[in-house]
Amino acid sequence: MPFRPPASARVSSIGEPPVASVMKRFRELRASGRDVISMAQATPWFGPPPSAIAALEARLGDPEIHRYGPDEGLESSRTALAVDLLSRRGIEVDPFTELHLTCGASQAFLGALAAVADPGDRVVLVEPWYFDHEYAARLLSLDVTAVRARETSGGWRLPLDEALRKVADASAIVLVSPGNPTGSVIPDSEIEDISNACDRWGCSLLIDETYERFDFTGTAGHPWARGKPPHVLTFGSFSKSLGISGWRLGYLFGDRKILAECLKVQDASVICPPTAPQVMMEAAIGDAGWAGAAAAGIRTRMEACRDASAGARGLEWRGVDGGFFTLAATPGMSSAEVCDALLERYGIAAIPGSAFGPAGESHVRLSFGCLSDLDLEKACERLASVDLWGGQRASGSRP
């Protein structure tokens, strides 16, 4: 028999990416002629601002845009981001030593986590967690410890005391604010308390701020706005804020010594971020008017879907502080079966809550941030008509 190398047990232990499987079925139904809409993936309905497109068009004939760039990103693009962080958020970052551009936030996270934790170390994730964070931890052979968020009708809240206890014997804790999948914003005072505890115990704090442009509370802060604590690493993405998810551009900032280690991971995995989206970001990052309109559009969609879901049976909206999602409750029902019913019966693609850890079971993640005007109208009509109980509440049964 021909030799077949065995699959890695480490990689095999990780489940199939949930968005990929849902979107595969979504595309099959759409190809068959079904009128289905996606509330599954965090892809904004809008594309990049006109200034970004114009900048890219002007450079397409330049051979340099199609070649490798510096591992850490173009100097001019890093400088533009550093100016934005300072002027808009009061965060001072040296673009030459404390800031990297990356191939999206997920790649930034993988590099940061690899730089601060060794196999067998403990990493703390807030559950329900973003599944790619758990995947990255498993790929790096880390021990994942959960801090389970408290669920209320008004949203999901971080149990601060538990988080403070668990950093004592961890190499890293990961905070996502606004949250994916919960849409919760962690108050600045709580992030500061966790940062101080991390400093005391020698634990790294990794902050995922992918959705920071879509904070509906206006209260979020950042430890680096008050100094430069070396244990804090922050990463984010331009996929949502600039509507360029297909171009894969993110960022990572933190202490220069740790970033030097992160750059080794970047070079070994992707070498450098793509040049084209850096050109687009550099041209558009200061367009406050465009960014404000995009954020207002996200909030409008959230409010419309929230109000429409009030008429649903068996689908309970959970409060949202920011971002693209709600993690809605479906009490007593399998999240996978509910998602099957939403797609097959109502034409709505959603992600099972079980993908976000055990605390996500009997929930579904609904993304309102990806809805065009037409799809928003359809989504609201369909959400209002959802009846998962079918006239009765049958625990654990298929809707």
Coordinates of C-alpha atoms in Angstrom, one line a residue:
M1 CA 0.0 0.0 0.0
P2 CA 1.2 3.5 -0.7
F3 CA 2.5 5.4 2.3
R4 CA 0.0 7.9 3.8
P5 CA 1.4 10.1 6.5
P6 CA -0.9 10.2 9.5
A7 CA -2.7 13.4 10.3
S8 CA -1.5 15.4 13.3
A9 CA -3.5 14.5 16.4
R10 CA -3.2 18.1 17.5
V11 CA -4.7 19.5 14.3
S12 CA -7.2 16.6 14.0
S13 CA -8.6 17.4 17.4
I14 CA -9.9 20.8 16.1
G15 CA -13.3 20.8 14.5
E16 CA -14.2 22.0 11.1
P17 CA -14.3 25.8 10.8
P18 CA -18.0 26.6 11.5
V19 CA -18.4 29.5 9.2
A20 CA -17.0 27.5 6.3
S21 CA -19.6 24.7 6.7
V22 CA -22.5 27.1 7.1
M23 CA -21.5 29.2 4.1
K24 CA -21.0 26.1 2.0
R25 CA -24.7 25.1 2.5
F26 CA -25.7 28.7 2.0
R27 CA -24.1 28.8 -1.4
E28 CA -25.6 25.5 -2.4
L29 CA -29.1 26.8 -1.6
R30 CA -28.5 30.1 -3.4
A31 CA -27.2 28.3 -6.4
S32 CA -30.3 26.2 -6.5
G33 CA -32.5 29.3 -6.7
R34 CA -33.4 29.7 -3.0
D35 CA -33.8 33.2 -1.7
V36 CA -31.4 33.0 1.3
I37 CA -29.6 35.7 3.2
S38 CA -26.5 35.4 5.3
M39 CA -26.3 36.6 8.9
A40 CA -23.4 34.1 9.4
Q41 CA -20.1 35.9 8.5
A42 CA -18.7 39.2 9.7
T43 CA -18.3 40.6 6.2
P44 CA -19.6 44.2 6.0
W45 CA -22.1 45.0 3.3
F46 CA -20.0 48.0 2.3
G47 CA -16.8 48.1 0.3
P48 CA -13.8 50.4 0.9
P49 CA -14.2 54.2 0.8
P50 CA -13.7 56.0 -2.5
S51 CA -10.4 57.5 -1.3
A52 CA -9.0 53.9 -0.8
I53 CA -10.1 52.8 -4.3
A54 CA -8.6 55.9 -5.9
A55 CA -5.3 55.4 -4.1
L56 CA -5.1 51.8 -5.2
E57 CA -6.0 52.6 -8.9
A58 CA -3.3 55.2 -9.0
R59 CA -0.7 52.6 -7.9
L60 CA -1.7 49.5 -9.8
G61 CA 0.8 50.2 -12.6
D62 CA 3.7 50.5 -10.1
P63 CA 5.6 47.2 -9.9
E64 CA 6.4 47.8 -6.3
I65 CA 2.8 47.2 -5.2
H66 CA 3.0 43.7 -6.5
R67 CA 6.2 42.7 -4.7
Y68 CA 7.2 41.7 -1.2
G69 CA 7.3 44.7 1.2
P70 CA 9.0 45.0 4.7
D71 CA 8.0 42.2 7.1
E72 CA 6.5 44.7 9.5
G73 CA 4.6 46.6 6.8
L74 CA 5.3 49.8 4.8
E75 CA 6.8 52.6 6.9
S76 CA 4.4 55.1 5.5
S77 CA 1.4 52.9 6.3
R78 CA 2.6 52.2 9.9
T79 CA 3.1 55.9 10.4
A80 CA -0.4 56.7 9.1
L81 CA -1.9 54.2 11.6
A82 CA 0.2 55.6 14.4
V83 CA -1.1 59.1 13.7
D84 CA -4.7 57.8 13.8
L85 CA -4.1 55.9 17.1
L86 CA -2.7 59.1 18.7
S87 CA -5.2 61.6 17.3
R88 CA -8.3 59.6 17.7
R89 CA -7.6 57.5 20.8
G90 CA -4.7 59.1 22.7
I91 CA -2.5 56.0 22.1
E92 CA 1.1 56.8 21.4
V93 CA 2.9 54.1 19.4
D94 CA 6.3 54.2 17.8
P95 CA 5.6 53.1 14.2
F96 CA 9.2 51.9 13.7
T97 CA 9.5 49.6 16.8
E98 CA 6.1 49.1 18.4
L99 CA 3.7 48.5 15.5
H100 CA 3.4 45.8 12.8
L101 CA 0.9 45.4 10.0
T102 CA -0.3 41.8 9.5
C103 CA -2.4 39.6 7.3
G104 CA -5.5 40.2 9.4
A105 CA -6.2 40.1 13.1
S106 CA -6.2 36.3 13.3
Q107 CA -2.6 36.1 12.0
A108 CA -1.6 38.9 14.4
F109 CA -3.1 36.9 17.2
L110 CA -1.4 33.7 16.3
G111 CA 2.0 35.5 16.2
A112 CA 1.4 37.3 19.5
L113 CA 0.3 34.2 21.3
A114 CA 3.2 32.2 20.0
A115 CA 5.6 34.9 21.2
V116 CA 4.3 35.0 24.8
A117 CA 3.4 31.3 25.6
D118 CA 5.1 27.9 25.3
P119 CA 3.5 24.5 24.8
G120 CA 1.7 23.4 27.9
D121 CA 1.2 27.0 29.2
R122 CA -2.2 28.2 30.2
V123 CA -4.2 30.8 28.3
V124 CA -7.4 32.3 29.6
L125 CA -10.3 32.8 27.1
V126 CA -13.6 34.5 28.0
E127 CA -16.4 32.1 27.0
P128 CA -18.3 32.3 24.7
W129 CA -15.0 32.8 22.9
Y130 CA -14.1 33.6 19.3
F131 CA -13.4 30.1 17.9
D132 CA -10.3 31.1 16.0
H133 CA -8.7 32.1 19.3
E134 CA -9.3 28.7 20.7
Y135 CA -8.1 27.1 17.5
A136 CA -4.8 29.1 17.7
A137 CA -4.3 28.1 21.3
R138 CA -4.8 24.4 20.4
L139 CA -2.5 24.6 17.4
L140 CA 0.2 25.9 19.8
S141 CA -0.4 23.1 22.3
L142 CA -1.6 25.5 25.0
D143 CA -4.0 24.7 27.9
V144 CA -7.2 26.7 27.4
T145 CA -8.9 27.8 30.6
A146 CA -12.3 29.4 30.4
V147 CA -13.8 32.4 32.2
R148 CA -17.6 32.0 31.6
A149 CA -19.4 35.3 30.9
R150 CA -22.6 36.0 32.7
E151 CA -25.7 36.1 30.4
T152 CA -28.5 38.5 30.9
S153 CA -31.2 39.8 28.6
G154 CA -29.2 43.0 28.4
G155 CA -26.1 41.2 27.1
W156 CA -23.1 39.2 28.3
R157 CA -20.9 40.4 31.1
L158 CA -17.3 39.5 32.2
P159 CA -17.1 38.0 35.7
L160 CA -14.2 40.3 36.8
D161 CA -13.3 38.5 40.0
E162 CA -12.9 35.1 38.3
A163 CA -10.8 36.7 35.5
L164 CA -8.5 38.3 38.1
R165 CA -8.1 34.9 39.9
K166 CA -7.3 33.0 36.7
V167 CA -4.5 35.2 35.5
A168 CA -2.4 34.3 38.5
D169 CA -1.2 31.0 36.9
A170 CA -1.6 31.8 33.2
S171 CA 0.8 33.0 30.5
A172 CA -1.8 35.0 28.7
I173 CA -5.4 36.2 28.9
V174 CA -7.4 37.3 25.8
L175 CA -10.0 40.0 25.9
V176 CA -12.2 40.8 22.9
S177 CA -14.0 44.1 23.0
P178 CA -16.5 44.7 21.4
G179 CA -17.0 41.0 21.7
N180 CA -17.2 38.3 19.0
P181 CA -19.7 36.5 19.3
T182 CA -21.4 38.4 22.2
G183 CA -21.3 42.1 21.2
S184 CA -20.3 43.1 24.7
V185 CA -18.0 45.9 25.5
I186 CA -15.7 45.5 28.5
P187 CA -15.6 48.7 30.6
D188 CA -12.3 50.5 30.7
S189 CA -12.0 50.1 34.4
E190 CA -12.3 46.3 34.2
I191 CA -9.6 46.1 31.5
E192 CA -7.4 48.3 33.7
D193 CA -8.0 46.0 36.7
I194 CA -7.1 42.9 34.6
S195 CA -4.0 44.7 33.2
N196 CA -2.8 45.5 36.7
A197 CA -3.3 41.9 37.8
C198 CA -1.4 40.7 34.7
D199 CA 1.5 43.0 35.6
R200 CA 1.5 41.6 39.1
W201 CA 1.5 37.9 38.1
G202 CA 3.6 38.1 34.9
C203 CA 0.8 37.3 32.6
S204 CA 0.4 38.8 29.1
L205 CA -2.8 40.7 28.2
L206 CA -3.9 40.3 24.6
I207 CA -6.6 42.7 23.5
D208 CA -8.6 42.0 20.3
E209 CA -10.1 45.3 19.2
T210 CA -11.2 44.3 15.7
Y211 CA -14.6 46.0 16.2
E212 CA -13.4 49.1 18.1
R213 CA -14.8 51.4 15.5
F214 CA -18.3 50.0 16.2
D215 CA -18.5 50.6 19.9
F216 CA -22.0 51.9 20.6
T217 CA -21.2 52.8 24.2
G218 CA -18.5 55.4 23.6
T219 CA -16.8 54.3 26.9
A220 CA -14.0 52.0 25.7
G221 CA -10.5 52.9 26.7
H222 CA -7.1 51.3 26.4
P223 CA -4.2 50.7 28.8
W224 CA -1.8 52.3 26.3
A225 CA -3.7 55.5 26.5
R226 CA -2.3 55.9 30.1
G227 CA 1.2 54.6 29.4
K228 CA 2.9 51.6 27.7
P229 CA 2.5 48.5 29.9
P230 CA 4.9 46.0 28.3
H231 CA 2.7 43.0 29.1
V232 CA -0.2 44.4 26.8
L233 CA -0.4 43.4 23.2
T234 CA -3.2 44.7 21.0
F235 CA -4.3 43.5 17.6
G236 CA -7.1 44.5 15.2
S237 CA -8.2 44.5 11.6
F238 CA -9.2 46.7 8.8
S239 CA -11.6 44.1 7.3
K240 CA -14.6 45.6 9.0
S241 CA -13.6 49.3 9.6
L242 CA -12.6 49.9 5.9
G243 CA -14.6 47.2 4.2
I244 CA -11.6 45.3 2.9
S245 CA -12.0 41.8 4.4
G246 CA -10.8 40.1 1.2
W247 CA -7.5 42.0 1.2
R248 CA -6.5 40.6 4.7
L249 CA -4.9 43.5 6.6
G250 CA -4.6 43.8 10.3
Y251 CA -2.2 45.3 12.9
L252 CA -0.4 44.5 16.1
F253 CA 1.1 46.9 18.6
G254 CA 3.0 46.5 21.9
D255 CA 6.4 46.5 23.6
R256 CA 9.3 46.5 21.1
K257 CA 11.0 43.5 22.6
I258 CA 7.9 41.3 22.2
L259 CA 7.1 42.6 18.7
A260 CA 10.6 41.6 17.7
E261 CA 9.7 38.1 18.6
C262 CA 6.3 38.3 16.9
L263 CA 8.1 39.3 13.7
K264 CA 9.8 36.0 13.6
V265 CA 6.4 34.2 13.5
Q266 CA 5.2 36.6 10.8
D267 CA 8.2 36.0 8.6
A268 CA 7.9 32.2 9.0
S269 CA 4.2 32.2 8.2
V270 CA 3.3 34.9 5.7
I271 CA 6.6 36.9 5.3
C272 CA 4.9 40.3 5.1
P273 CA 1.4 41.8 4.8
P274 CA 0.1 42.5 1.3
T275 CA 1.1 45.9 -0.1
A276 CA -2.2 46.8 -1.9
P277 CA -4.4 47.1 1.2
Q278 CA -1.7 49.0 3.0
V279 CA -1.9 51.6 0.2
M280 CA -5.7 51.7 0.6
M281 CA -5.6 51.9 4.4
E282 CA -3.0 54.7 4.3
A283 CA -5.3 56.8 2.1
A284 CA -8.5 56.2 4.0
I285 CA -7.7 55.8 7.6
G286 CA -8.2 59.5 8.3
D287 CA -11.6 59.7 6.6
A288 CA -13.7 60.3 9.8
G289 CA -16.9 61.2 7.9
W290 CA -16.9 57.9 6.0
A291 CA -16.1 55.9 9.1
G292 CA -18.8 57.6 11.1
A293 CA -21.4 56.8 8.5
A294 CA -20.3 53.2 8.4
A295 CA -20.6 52.9 12.2
A296 CA -24.0 54.6 12.1
G297 CA -25.2 52.1 9.5
I298 CA -24.1 49.1 11.7
R299 CA -26.0 50.5 14.6
T300 CA -29.1 51.1 12.5
R301 CA -29.0 47.4 11.4
M302 CA -28.6 46.2 15.0
E303 CA -31.6 48.2 16.2
A304 CA -33.8 47.0 13.2
C305 CA -32.9 43.4 13.8
R306 CA -33.4 43.7 17.6
D307 CA -36.8 45.2 17.2
A308 CA -37.8 42.6 14.6
S309 CA -36.7 39.7 16.7
A310 CA -39.1 40.8 19.5
G311 CA -41.8 39.0 17.5
A312 CA -39.9 35.7 17.3
R313 CA -40.8 32.6 19.3
G314 CA -37.9 30.6 20.7
L315 CA -35.3 33.1 19.6
E316 CA -34.4 35.6 22.3
W317 CA -32.2 38.7 21.4
R318 CA -29.3 39.5 23.8
G319 CA -28.2 43.1 24.3
V320 CA -25.4 44.4 22.1
D321 CA -22.8 47.1 23.1
G322 CA -21.0 47.1 19.8
G323 CA -19.6 45.1 16.9
F324 CA -21.5 43.0 14.3
F325 CA -23.3 40.4 16.4
T326 CA -25.8 39.2 18.9
L327 CA -25.5 35.8 20.5
A328 CA -29.2 35.1 20.7
A329 CA -30.6 32.5 23.1
T330 CA -32.7 29.5 21.9
P331 CA -33.5 28.0 25.3
G332 CA -33.6 24.2 25.5
M333 CA -32.7 23.7 21.8
S334 CA -29.7 22.4 20.0
S335 CA -27.9 25.3 18.4
A336 CA -26.9 23.3 15.4
E337 CA -30.5 22.2 14.8
V338 CA -31.8 25.7 15.3
C339 CA -29.3 26.9 12.6
D340 CA -30.5 24.2 10.3
A341 CA -34.1 25.3 10.8
L342 CA -33.3 29.0 10.3
L343 CA -31.6 28.3 7.0
E344 CA -33.8 25.6 5.6
R345 CA -37.2 27.0 6.8
Y346 CA -36.6 30.8 7.0
G347 CA -33.7 31.4 4.6
I348 CA -31.4 32.8 7.3
A349 CA -27.8 31.6 7.6
A350 CA -26.5 31.8 11.2
I351 CA -23.6 30.2 13.2
P352 CA -24.4 27.7 16.0
G353 CA -23.5 28.9 19.4
S354 CA -21.8 25.6 20.2
A355 CA -18.9 26.8 17.9
F356 CA -18.0 29.4 20.6
G357 CA -17.5 26.9 23.5
P358 CA -20.0 25.1 25.8
A359 CA -21.5 28.3 27.0
G360 CA -22.6 29.0 23.5
E361 CA -24.9 26.0 23.2
S362 CA -28.6 26.8 22.9
H363 CA -27.6 30.1 21.3
V364 CA -27.0 31.3 17.7
R365 CA -24.8 34.0 16.5
L366 CA -26.5 36.5 14.2
S367 CA -24.5 39.0 12.2
F368 CA -26.4 42.2 11.4
G369 CA -23.3 43.9 10.1
C370 CA -23.2 42.0 6.8
L371 CA -26.8 43.0 5.7
S372 CA -27.3 45.2 2.6
D373 CA -30.3 47.4 2.7
L374 CA -32.3 44.8 0.8
D375 CA -31.2 41.9 2.9
L376 CA -31.9 44.0 6.0
E377 CA -35.5 44.3 5.0
K378 CA -35.7 40.6 4.3
A379 CA -34.0 39.7 7.6
C380 CA -36.3 41.8 9.7
E381 CA -39.4 40.2 8.0
R382 CA -38.0 36.7 8.6
L383 CA -36.8 37.3 12.1
A384 CA -40.2 38.5 13.1
S385 CA -41.8 35.4 11.7
V386 CA -39.5 32.8 13.4
D387 CA -41.3 30.2 15.5
L388 CA -38.9 27.6 16.8
W389 CA -41.4 26.2 19.2
G390 CA -44.0 25.2 16.6
G391 CA -46.8 26.0 19.0
Q392 CA -45.0 24.3 21.9
R393 CA -41.7 24.3 23.7
A394 CA -40.1 20.9 23.2
S395 CA -36.8 20.8 24.9
G396 CA -34.0 19.3 22.9
S397 CA -36.2 18.5 19.9
R398 CA -35.6 19.6 16.3
P399 CA -37.6 22.7 15.6

